[in-house]
Coordinates of C-alpha atoms in Angstrom, one line a residue:
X1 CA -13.3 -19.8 32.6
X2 CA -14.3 -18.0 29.8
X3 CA -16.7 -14.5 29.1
X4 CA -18.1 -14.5 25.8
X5 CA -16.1 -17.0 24.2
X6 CA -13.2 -15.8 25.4
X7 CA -10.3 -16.6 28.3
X8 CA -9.2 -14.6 31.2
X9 CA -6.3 -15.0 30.3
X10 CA -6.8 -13.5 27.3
X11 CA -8.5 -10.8 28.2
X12 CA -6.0 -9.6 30.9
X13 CA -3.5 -9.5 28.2
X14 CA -5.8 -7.3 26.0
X15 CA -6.4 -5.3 29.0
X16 CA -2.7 -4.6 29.7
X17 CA -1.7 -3.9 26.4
X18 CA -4.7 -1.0 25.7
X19 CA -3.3 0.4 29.5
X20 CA 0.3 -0.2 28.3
X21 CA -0.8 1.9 24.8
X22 CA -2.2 4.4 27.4
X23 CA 0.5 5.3 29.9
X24 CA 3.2 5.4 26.6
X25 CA 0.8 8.1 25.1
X26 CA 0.8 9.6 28.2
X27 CA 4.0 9.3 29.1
X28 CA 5.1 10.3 25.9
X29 CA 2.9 13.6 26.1
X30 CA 4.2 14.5 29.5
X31 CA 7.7 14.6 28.5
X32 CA 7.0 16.5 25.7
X33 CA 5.1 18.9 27.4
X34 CA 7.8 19.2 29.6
X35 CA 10.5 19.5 27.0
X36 CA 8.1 22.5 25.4
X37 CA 7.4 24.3 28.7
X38 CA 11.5 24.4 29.1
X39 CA 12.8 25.0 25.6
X40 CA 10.1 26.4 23.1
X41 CA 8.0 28.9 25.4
X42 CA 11.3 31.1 26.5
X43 CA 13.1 30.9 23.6
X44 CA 10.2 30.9 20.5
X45 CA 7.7 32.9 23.1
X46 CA 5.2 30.4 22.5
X47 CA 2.8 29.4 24.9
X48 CA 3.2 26.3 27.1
X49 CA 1.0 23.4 26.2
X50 CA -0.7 20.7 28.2
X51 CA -0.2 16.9 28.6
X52 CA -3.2 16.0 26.3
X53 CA -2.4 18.6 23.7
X54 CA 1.2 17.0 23.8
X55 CA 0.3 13.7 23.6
X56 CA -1.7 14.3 20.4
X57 CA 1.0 15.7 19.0
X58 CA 2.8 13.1 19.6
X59 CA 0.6 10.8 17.9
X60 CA 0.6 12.5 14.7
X61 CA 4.4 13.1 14.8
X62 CA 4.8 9.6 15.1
X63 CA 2.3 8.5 12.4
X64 CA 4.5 10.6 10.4
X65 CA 7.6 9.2 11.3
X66 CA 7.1 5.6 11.7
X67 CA 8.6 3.6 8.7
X68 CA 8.1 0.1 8.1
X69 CA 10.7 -2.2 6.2
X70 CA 8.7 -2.6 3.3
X71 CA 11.1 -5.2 1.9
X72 CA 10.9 -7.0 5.0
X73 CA 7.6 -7.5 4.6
X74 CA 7.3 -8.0 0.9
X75 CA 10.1 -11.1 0.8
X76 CA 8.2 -14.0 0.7
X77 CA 9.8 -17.4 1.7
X78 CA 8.6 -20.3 0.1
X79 CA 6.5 -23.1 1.6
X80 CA 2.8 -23.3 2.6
X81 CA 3.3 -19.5 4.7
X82 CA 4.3 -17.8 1.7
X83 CA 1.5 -15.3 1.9
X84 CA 1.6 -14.0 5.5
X85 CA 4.5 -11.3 5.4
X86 CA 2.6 -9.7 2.4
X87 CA -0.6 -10.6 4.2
X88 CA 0.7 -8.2 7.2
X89 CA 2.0 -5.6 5.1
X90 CA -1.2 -4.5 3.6
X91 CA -3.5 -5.5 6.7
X92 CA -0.6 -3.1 8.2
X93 CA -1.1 -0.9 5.8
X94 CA -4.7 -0.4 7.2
X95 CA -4.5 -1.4 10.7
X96 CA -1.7 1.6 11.9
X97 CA -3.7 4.3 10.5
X98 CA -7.2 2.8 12.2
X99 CA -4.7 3.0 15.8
X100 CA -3.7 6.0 15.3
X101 CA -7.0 7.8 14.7
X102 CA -8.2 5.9 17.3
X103 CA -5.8 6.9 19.7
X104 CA -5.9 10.1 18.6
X105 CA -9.7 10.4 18.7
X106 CA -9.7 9.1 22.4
X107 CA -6.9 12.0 23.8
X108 CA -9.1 14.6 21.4
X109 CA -12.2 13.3 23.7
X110 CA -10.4 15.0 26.8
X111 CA -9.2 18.2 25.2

């Protein structure tokens, strides 16, 4: 059966990856909230922060951080798929950033 061209199947999977992204944010937020709440606000005297707020942080550490094997992606291989590593590099190139605002635009939406 399809819904607008596309399968069940298919959309199920988008579906679970978008609530996989999700609960990693989350999860991800959570524990560093925790980690914060025991470590930074008795020693630094900061105060404690919440889920959300540490989930955005942890988006933009992570867009920070992240590296990509840039010569990985630029060695090409001969033959007719020559193009596609460099092809994914600089769709990459725009594609993580778009994510990340996103995601970080969504958790901003509940802050």
């Amino acid at each position: 059966m399809k819904i607008f061209g596309y399968t069940i199947i298919g959309l199920l999977i988008a579906a679970l990856v978008v609530a996989f992204i999700t609960a990693s944010t989350l999860f991800s937020g959570f524990v560093l909230a925790t980690l914060w709440g025991w470590f930074l606000v008795p020693t630094l005297h900061v105060g404690a922060i919440t889920t959300l707020q540490a989930a955005g942080i942890s988006v933009v550490v992570k867009f920070l951080t992240y590296q990509v094997n840039i010569k990985e992606l630029l060695d090409t291989d001969e033959g007719p798929d020559k193009w596609k590593k460099p092809a994914a590099g600089v769709i990459f190139a725009f594609v993580y950033p778009l994510l990340t605002l996103l995601v970080g635009w969504v958790i901003h939406q509940f802050i």
